[in-house]
């Protein structure tokens, strides 16, 4: 089944065999979970969550055992070597859907041992033939085809448009046209390079249907009946088929309708390969694996498959289709929902990739003797993504084997470039997001960009630069992703000099309201602890407990500079306005104890907190409570925060009792 998958066993080890009807490794048949046809299975997950690995595992298990097609809808040529991708510009005789259908029919039609006669696609072949090779009359395209092909087409057209054609002569003319098309495939396929071999198979299949079969039966009759139910098609089956190409070449909604007909032919052909004997023998079903179905062609094709499934009459045999898409997926059922004998009834069936668990990370690290804190660190920076966790674990294993130990900062320094490269593959956008990670809100982000790029004078240009980076992150389904924030900030700290760090946060602080939380957030990032303590003590006297704890939560999540950084000197002596002439009291001491401990424990590279620090947090919060009923949130925090900190929770995620604005 390929590499180790985490949290996906229910799908690829149990559910897929019941969809296909064949055990994943043994040769014995499995009862179908859906005897009347399986729903399209749509698996949703973030970047690096293991979607492609899941499809590869299923492919490796069934390759050579059932008719199988595995395509990457985001890759040029759908990931097939030698097949060129279509440009985004529409061409008259091809679309991304026809390109994909050529490839699927070719792959599913390959010989499979013990399956019996290879699958054939006569109906689809007829549709693809006329779409690719036939030019309707009065076409405004420049005709650069060989003269013999034009003559053969003109001769055939006289029989296509005739009201009462001579069937024998029409068939002879049809044969000559197909022969000349075969001889001139490179010119015919000039807009869709790389399909010569597949188009040759299509032509052979179409030749059999048109020249040797009976026009009132088989694939041609299917097209005649299908198009008879549509508006605008007249004549016999062959005449309707050749009229069909006009709609495809319109490059408007009629092309989408034509693609619906082609996908319907594809599905009808699959059903036609399962005659009475194959059904009685419970022959396994063909398997189609569609990676990156969130692309435009993926949305279109999955929609066409779903509409073709809904429109089906009777009890047709359908292929097993598993599509993966980039997305968050929180609203969908986890893959574990299909464990055991479960057969969910959703159509399509939407499932999400689960997050990697602590136990899975332990398995990844099991080949070395690792420190106890390491799985927590890997979990924190991987964000539940299997690929990120694997990268961190492999980096840690190499370091432990080379040096006998591993420091958290060394692990992140080594792994972060690779992690960010996979999550944010566009270098320019990745660099923008690294820079902007120092800011907290939209206003300071724009100010930071202006500070770093003084050549961008226009406010509109600055806003556009920031918006482009944010939109790129949103398209990657990584907006609000805490683990990515940590990686971006680590990269910023590791590639920024102490002087640049200081200037950056001084600039950001200058853009903030001195009475706001973000002002103290950047003050703490500068290392000015006394100033933050005094500011928070001053607020304590006039702020509700829930609001004060929320501010403390945000401020203490400020990023940490690299080792060796020296805080800039303040403008002068800094005194606490809340303490008065009598000097620091218990409340000031409590705030002074809380801030450095919580800030240190919010460092994502921190190890497990020591009990002494947790005790100090508890005592400081109890001191702020002061046995006053109105200060209840401080008392609740004194009980909850030490336990949550021990479990690895960090600011700004420490819990605040009801009434908190956070």
mmCIF file of C-alpha atoms in Angstrom, residues 270-418:
data_model
loop_
_atom_site.group_PDB
_atom_site.id
_atom_site.type_symbol
_atom_site.label_atom_id
_atom_site.label_comp_id
_atom_site.label_asym_id
_atom_site.label_seq_id
_atom_site.Cartn_x
_atom_site.Cartn_y
_atom_site.Cartn_z
ATOM 1 C CA UNK A 270 -18.521 1.426 -18.393
ATOM 2 C CA UNK A 271 -21.927 -0.014 -17.660
ATOM 3 C CA UNK A 272 -21.923 -1.713 -21.068
ATOM 4 C CA UNK A 273 -18.731 -3.578 -20.149
ATOM 5 C CA UNK A 274 -20.595 -5.344 -17.338
ATOM 6 C CA UNK A 275 -22.839 -7.863 -19.014
ATOM 7 C CA UNK A 276 -24.907 -10.545 -17.318
ATOM 8 C CA UNK A 277 -21.937 -12.855 -16.662
ATOM 9 C CA UNK A 278 -19.713 -10.194 -15.082
ATOM 10 C CA UNK A 279 -22.582 -9.080 -12.864
ATOM 11 C CA UNK A 280 -23.380 -12.625 -11.742
ATOM 12 C CA UNK A 281 -19.698 -13.204 -10.971
ATOM 13 C CA UNK A 282 -19.550 -9.933 -9.000
ATOM 14 C CA UNK A 283 -16.649 -8.737 -11.120
ATOM 15 C CA UNK A 284 -14.740 -5.913 -9.378
ATOM 16 C CA UNK A 285 -15.527 -2.412 -10.515
ATOM 17 C CA UNK A 286 -13.122 -0.055 -12.290
ATOM 18 C CA UNK A 287 -11.353 2.491 -10.122
ATOM 19 C CA UNK A 288 -10.834 6.176 -10.972
ATOM 20 C CA UNK A 289 -8.559 8.239 -8.704
ATOM 21 C CA UNK A 290 -8.747 12.014 -9.195
ATOM 22 C CA UNK A 291 -6.122 14.030 -7.321
ATOM 23 C CA UNK A 292 -6.554 17.813 -6.879
ATOM 24 C CA UNK A 293 -10.218 17.877 -7.829
ATOM 25 C CA UNK A 294 -10.499 21.422 -6.421
ATOM 26 C CA UNK A 295 -9.108 22.738 -9.737
ATOM 27 C CA UNK A 296 -11.450 24.173 -12.369
ATOM 28 C CA UNK A 297 -11.368 21.020 -14.485
ATOM 29 C CA UNK A 298 -11.868 18.965 -11.322
ATOM 30 C CA UNK A 299 -14.960 20.930 -10.296
ATOM 31 C CA UNK A 300 -16.367 20.571 -13.797
ATOM 32 C CA UNK A 301 -15.647 16.861 -14.222
ATOM 33 C CA UNK A 302 -16.823 15.845 -10.753
ATOM 34 C CA UNK A 303 -20.007 17.820 -11.350
ATOM 35 C CA UNK A 304 -20.566 16.089 -14.690
ATOM 36 C CA UNK A 305 -19.995 12.681 -13.097
ATOM 37 C CA UNK A 306 -22.450 13.491 -10.319
ATOM 38 C CA UNK A 307 -25.127 14.751 -12.725
ATOM 39 C CA UNK A 308 -24.654 11.680 -14.915
ATOM 40 C CA UNK A 309 -25.075 9.478 -11.862
ATOM 41 C CA UNK A 310 -28.290 11.246 -10.834
ATOM 42 C CA UNK A 311 -29.725 11.004 -14.350
ATOM 43 C CA UNK A 312 -29.028 7.256 -14.634
ATOM 44 C CA UNK A 313 -31.973 4.965 -15.153
ATOM 45 C CA UNK A 314 -32.267 1.382 -13.943
ATOM 46 C CA UNK A 315 -29.366 -0.158 -12.033
ATOM 47 C CA UNK A 316 -26.173 0.635 -13.992
ATOM 48 C CA UNK A 317 -22.674 -0.419 -12.983
ATOM 49 C CA UNK A 318 -20.700 2.650 -12.042
ATOM 50 C CA UNK A 319 -16.946 3.121 -11.596
ATOM 51 C CA UNK A 320 -15.551 3.686 -8.122
ATOM 52 C CA UNK A 321 -14.423 7.328 -8.105
ATOM 53 C CA UNK A 322 -12.267 8.729 -5.305
ATOM 54 C CA UNK A 323 -11.470 12.422 -5.653
ATOM 55 C CA UNK A 324 -9.297 14.511 -3.354
ATOM 56 C CA UNK A 325 -9.594 18.276 -2.947
ATOM 57 C CA UNK A 326 -7.702 20.996 -1.155
ATOM 58 C CA UNK A 327 -9.846 22.411 1.644
ATOM 59 C CA UNK A 328 -10.392 22.570 5.373
ATOM 60 C CA UNK A 329 -13.083 19.943 5.575
ATOM 61 C CA UNK A 330 -14.079 20.551 9.217
ATOM 62 C CA UNK A 331 -17.757 20.360 8.279
ATOM 63 C CA UNK A 332 -17.391 16.896 6.745
ATOM 64 C CA UNK A 333 -17.366 13.494 8.438
ATOM 65 C CA UNK A 334 -13.923 12.058 9.262
ATOM 66 C CA UNK A 335 -12.593 9.054 7.365
ATOM 67 C CA UNK A 336 -13.261 6.941 10.442
ATOM 68 C CA UNK A 337 -16.983 7.180 9.605
ATOM 69 C CA UNK A 338 -16.520 4.474 6.960
ATOM 70 C CA UNK A 339 -14.934 1.946 9.319
ATOM 71 C CA UNK A 340 -16.400 -1.521 9.836
ATOM 72 C CA UNK A 341 -19.616 -2.266 8.008
ATOM 73 C CA UNK A 342 -20.672 1.372 7.744
ATOM 74 C CA UNK A 343 -22.022 2.501 4.372
ATOM 75 C CA UNK A 344 -22.840 6.231 4.596
ATOM 76 C CA UNK A 345 -25.618 7.285 2.257
ATOM 77 C CA UNK A 346 -24.453 10.738 1.153
ATOM 78 C CA UNK A 347 -24.116 11.280 -2.612
ATOM 79 C CA UNK A 348 -21.448 12.393 -3.174
ATOM 80 C CA UNK A 349 -19.846 11.124 0.025
ATOM 81 C CA UNK A 350 -17.780 13.952 1.548
ATOM 82 C CA UNK A 351 -15.053 12.974 4.021
ATOM 83 C CA UNK A 352 -12.135 14.797 5.597
ATOM 84 C CA UNK A 353 -8.538 13.774 6.197
ATOM 85 C CA UNK A 354 -7.923 13.522 9.958
ATOM 86 C CA UNK A 355 -5.140 15.368 11.744
ATOM 87 C CA UNK A 356 -2.052 13.448 12.729
ATOM 88 C CA UNK A 357 -2.305 12.406 16.377
ATOM 89 C CA UNK A 358 0.307 12.367 19.120
ATOM 90 C CA UNK A 359 0.604 8.584 18.885
ATOM 91 C CA UNK A 360 1.260 8.783 15.138
ATOM 92 C CA UNK A 361 4.124 11.224 15.745
ATOM 93 C CA UNK A 362 5.570 8.808 18.306
ATOM 94 C CA UNK A 363 5.520 6.115 15.609
ATOM 95 C CA UNK A 364 7.374 8.405 13.204
ATOM 96 C CA UNK A 365 10.104 8.994 15.810
ATOM 97 C CA UNK A 366 10.278 5.435 17.093
ATOM 98 C CA UNK A 367 13.547 4.538 15.349
ATOM 99 C CA UNK A 368 15.570 6.719 17.770
ATOM 100 C CA UNK A 369 15.590 7.484 21.478
ATOM 101 C CA UNK A 370 13.986 10.924 21.402
ATOM 102 C CA UNK A 371 13.413 13.449 24.221
ATOM 103 C CA UNK A 372 9.952 13.423 25.791
ATOM 104 C CA UNK A 373 9.079 16.916 24.597
ATOM 105 C CA UNK A 374 9.765 16.215 20.919
ATOM 106 C CA UNK A 375 6.325 14.820 19.878
ATOM 107 C CA UNK A 376 4.658 17.906 21.343
ATOM 108 C CA UNK A 377 7.009 20.169 19.402
ATOM 109 C CA UNK A 378 6.381 18.261 16.157
ATOM 110 C CA UNK A 379 2.616 18.440 16.733
ATOM 111 C CA UNK A 380 2.790 22.179 17.383
ATOM 112 C CA UNK A 381 4.678 23.013 14.194
ATOM 113 C CA UNK A 382 3.022 20.447 11.911
ATOM 114 C CA UNK A 383 -0.527 21.672 12.534
ATOM 115 C CA UNK A 384 -1.866 18.133 12.191
ATOM 116 C CA UNK A 385 -0.463 17.755 8.651
ATOM 117 C CA UNK A 386 1.007 14.331 7.987
ATOM 118 C CA UNK A 387 3.613 15.577 5.506
ATOM 119 C CA UNK A 388 4.803 18.337 7.857
ATOM 120 C CA UNK A 389 5.004 15.937 10.797
ATOM 121 C CA UNK A 390 6.951 13.487 8.646
ATOM 122 C CA UNK A 391 9.423 16.191 7.576
ATOM 123 C CA UNK A 392 9.994 17.297 11.177
ATOM 124 C CA UNK A 393 10.338 13.714 12.404
ATOM 125 C CA UNK A 394 12.800 12.758 9.667
ATOM 126 C CA UNK A 395 14.875 15.871 10.355
ATOM 127 C CA UNK A 396 14.911 15.093 14.073
ATOM 128 C CA UNK A 397 15.915 11.462 13.465
ATOM 129 C CA UNK A 398 18.824 12.498 11.244
ATOM 130 C CA UNK A 399 20.027 15.008 13.842
ATOM 131 C CA UNK A 400 19.772 12.525 16.723
ATOM 132 C CA UNK A 401 21.717 9.924 14.753
ATOM 133 C CA UNK A 402 24.404 12.437 13.802
ATOM 134 C CA UNK A 403 24.803 14.315 17.098
ATOM 135 C CA UNK A 404 23.170 12.057 19.677
ATOM 136 C CA UNK A 405 20.686 14.767 20.668
ATOM 137 C CA UNK A 406 18.473 17.468 19.203
ATOM 138 C CA UNK A 407 17.830 21.066 20.220
ATOM 139 C CA UNK A 408 14.430 22.505 19.390
ATOM 140 C CA UNK A 409 15.820 25.559 17.614
ATOM 141 C CA UNK A 410 18.217 23.458 15.538
ATOM 142 C CA UNK A 411 15.336 21.221 14.459
ATOM 143 C CA UNK A 412 13.237 24.182 13.324
ATOM 144 C CA UNK A 413 16.159 25.926 11.638
ATOM 145 C CA UNK A 414 16.774 22.795 9.571
ATOM 146 C CA UNK A 415 13.154 21.891 8.784
ATOM 147 C CA UNK A 416 11.379 25.246 8.354
ATOM 148 C CA UNK A 417 12.640 26.050 4.814
ATOM 149 C CA UNK A 418 11.364 22.708 3.501
#
